[in-house]
Coordinates of N, CA and C in Angstrom, one line a residue:
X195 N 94.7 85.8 99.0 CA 94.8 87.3 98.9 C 95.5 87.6 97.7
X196 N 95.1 88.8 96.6 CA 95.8 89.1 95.4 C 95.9 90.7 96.5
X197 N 97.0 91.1 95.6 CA 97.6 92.5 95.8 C 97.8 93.0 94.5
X198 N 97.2 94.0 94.7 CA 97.2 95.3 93.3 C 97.8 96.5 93.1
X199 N 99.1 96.8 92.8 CA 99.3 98.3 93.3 C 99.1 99.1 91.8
X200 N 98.4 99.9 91.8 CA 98.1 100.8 90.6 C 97.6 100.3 89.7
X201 N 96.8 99.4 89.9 CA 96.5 98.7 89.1 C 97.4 97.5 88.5
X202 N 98.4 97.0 88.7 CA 99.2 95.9 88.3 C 98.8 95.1 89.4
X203 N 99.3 93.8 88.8 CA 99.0 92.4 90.0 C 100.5 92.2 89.9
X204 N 100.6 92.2 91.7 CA 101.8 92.0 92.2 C 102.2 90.9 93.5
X205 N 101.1 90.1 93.8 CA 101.4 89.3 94.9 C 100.0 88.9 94.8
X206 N 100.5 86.7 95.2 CA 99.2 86.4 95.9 C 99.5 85.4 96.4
X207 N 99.0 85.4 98.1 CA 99.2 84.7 99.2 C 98.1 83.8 99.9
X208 N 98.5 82.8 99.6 CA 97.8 82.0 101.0 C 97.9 82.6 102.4
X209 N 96.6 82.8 102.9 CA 96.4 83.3 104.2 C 96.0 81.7 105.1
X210 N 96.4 82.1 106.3 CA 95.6 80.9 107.4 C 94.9 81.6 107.9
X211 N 93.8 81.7 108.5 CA 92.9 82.3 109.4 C 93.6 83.2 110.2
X212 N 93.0 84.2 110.8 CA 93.5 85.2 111.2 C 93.8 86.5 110.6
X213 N 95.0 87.2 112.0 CA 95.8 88.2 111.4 C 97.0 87.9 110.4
X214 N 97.2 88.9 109.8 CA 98.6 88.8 108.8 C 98.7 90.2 108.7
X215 N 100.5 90.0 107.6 CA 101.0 91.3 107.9 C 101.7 91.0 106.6
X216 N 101.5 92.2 105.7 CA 101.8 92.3 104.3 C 103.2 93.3 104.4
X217 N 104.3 93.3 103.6 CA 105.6 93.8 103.9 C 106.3 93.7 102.5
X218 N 106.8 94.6 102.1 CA 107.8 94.9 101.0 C 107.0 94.9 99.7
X219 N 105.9 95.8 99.5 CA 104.9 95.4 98.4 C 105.7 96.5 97.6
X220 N 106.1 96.4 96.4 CA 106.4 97.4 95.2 C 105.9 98.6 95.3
X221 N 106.2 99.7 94.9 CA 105.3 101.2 95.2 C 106.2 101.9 93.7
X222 N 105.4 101.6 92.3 CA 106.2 101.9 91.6 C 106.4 103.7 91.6
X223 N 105.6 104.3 92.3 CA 105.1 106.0 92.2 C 105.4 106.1 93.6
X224 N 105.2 107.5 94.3 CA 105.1 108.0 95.3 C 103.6 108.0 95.5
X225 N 102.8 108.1 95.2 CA 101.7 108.1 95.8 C 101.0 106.9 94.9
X226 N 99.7 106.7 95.2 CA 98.5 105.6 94.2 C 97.9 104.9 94.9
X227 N 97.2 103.9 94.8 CA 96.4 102.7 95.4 C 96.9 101.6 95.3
X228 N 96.9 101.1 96.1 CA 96.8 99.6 96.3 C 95.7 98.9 96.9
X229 N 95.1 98.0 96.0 CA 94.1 96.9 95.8 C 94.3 95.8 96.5
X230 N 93.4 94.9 97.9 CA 93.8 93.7 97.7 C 92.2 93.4 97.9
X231 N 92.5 92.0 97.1 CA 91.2 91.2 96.6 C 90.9 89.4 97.7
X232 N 90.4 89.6 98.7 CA 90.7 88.5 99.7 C 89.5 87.3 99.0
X233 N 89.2 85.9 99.1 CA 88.8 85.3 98.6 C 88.7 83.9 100.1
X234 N 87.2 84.0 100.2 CA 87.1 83.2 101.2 C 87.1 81.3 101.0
X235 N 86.9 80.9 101.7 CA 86.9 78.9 101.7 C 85.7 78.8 100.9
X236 N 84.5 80.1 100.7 CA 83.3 79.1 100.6 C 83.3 80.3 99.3
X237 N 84.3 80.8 98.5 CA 84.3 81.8 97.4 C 83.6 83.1 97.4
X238 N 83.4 83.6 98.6 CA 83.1 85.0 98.5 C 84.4 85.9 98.4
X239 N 84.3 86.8 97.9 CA 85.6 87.7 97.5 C 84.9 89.3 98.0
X240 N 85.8 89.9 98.7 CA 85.7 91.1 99.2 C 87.2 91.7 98.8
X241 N 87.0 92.9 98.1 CA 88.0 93.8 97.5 C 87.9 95.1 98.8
X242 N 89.4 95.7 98.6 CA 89.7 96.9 99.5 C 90.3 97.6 99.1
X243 N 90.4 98.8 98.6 CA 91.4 100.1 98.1 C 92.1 100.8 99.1
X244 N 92.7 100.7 99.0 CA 93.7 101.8 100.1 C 94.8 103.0 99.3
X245 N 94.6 104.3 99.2 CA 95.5 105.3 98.7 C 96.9 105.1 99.8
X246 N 97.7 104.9 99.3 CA 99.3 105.7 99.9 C 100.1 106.4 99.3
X247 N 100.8 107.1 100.3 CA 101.8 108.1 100.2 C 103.2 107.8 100.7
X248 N 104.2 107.7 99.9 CA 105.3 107.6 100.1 C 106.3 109.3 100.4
X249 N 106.5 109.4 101.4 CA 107.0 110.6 101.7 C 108.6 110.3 102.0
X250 N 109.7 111.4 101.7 CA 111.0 111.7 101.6 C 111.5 110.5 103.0
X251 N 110.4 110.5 103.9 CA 111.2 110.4 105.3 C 111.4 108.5 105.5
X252 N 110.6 108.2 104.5 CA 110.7 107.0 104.1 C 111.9 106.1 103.8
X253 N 112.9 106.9 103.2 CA 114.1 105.7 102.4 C 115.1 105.2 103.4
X254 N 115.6 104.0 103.1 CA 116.1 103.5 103.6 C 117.5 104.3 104.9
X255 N 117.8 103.5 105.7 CA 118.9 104.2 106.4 C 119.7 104.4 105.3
X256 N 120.5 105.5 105.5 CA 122.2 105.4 104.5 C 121.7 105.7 102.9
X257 N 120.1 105.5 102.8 CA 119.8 106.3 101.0 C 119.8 107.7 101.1
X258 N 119.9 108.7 100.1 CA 119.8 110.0 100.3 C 119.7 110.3 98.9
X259 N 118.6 111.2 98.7 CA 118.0 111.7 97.4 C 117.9 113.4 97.6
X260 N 118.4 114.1 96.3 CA 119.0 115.3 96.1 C 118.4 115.3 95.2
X261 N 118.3 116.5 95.1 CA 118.0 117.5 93.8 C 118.0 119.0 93.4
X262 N 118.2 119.4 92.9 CA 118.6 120.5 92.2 C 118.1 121.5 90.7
X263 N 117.5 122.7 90.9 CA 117.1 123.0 89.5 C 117.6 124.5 89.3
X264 N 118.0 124.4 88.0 CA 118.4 126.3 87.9 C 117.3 126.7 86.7
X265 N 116.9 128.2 86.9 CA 116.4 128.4 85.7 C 116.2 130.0 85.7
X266 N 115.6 130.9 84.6 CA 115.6 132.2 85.0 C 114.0 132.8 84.8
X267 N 113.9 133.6 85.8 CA 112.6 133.9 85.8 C 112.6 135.7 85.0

């Protein structure tokens, strides 16, 4: 399995047959695609895009992100 996120190559794993479970993939943006490119025993390759969204409610316990803008209309 290769892993793509926005186009960068970021991970590639040996799978064993089955399920699996992918975890802590880089998200350089809040939102984008992530690509993975799976590659069988007998070299068939199937690709998959997936859009995600990283929303506020996301960060870690105990992180907290602020912001602030002044200006005059």
């Amino acid at each position: 399995l290769e892993v793509w996120v926005d186009g960068t190559f970021v991970r590639k794993v040996e799978l064993a047959p089955g399920a699996f479970r992918l975890s802590d993939l880089p998200a350089p943006t809040l939102a984008g695609d992530a690509t993975f490119r799976i590659r069988d025993a007998l070299g068939f390759t199937q690709t998959f895009t997936q859009p995600y969204f990283i929303g506020a409610g996301t960060l870690a316990a105990g992180v907290h992100d602020y912001a602030a803008s002044i200006g005059f209309a």
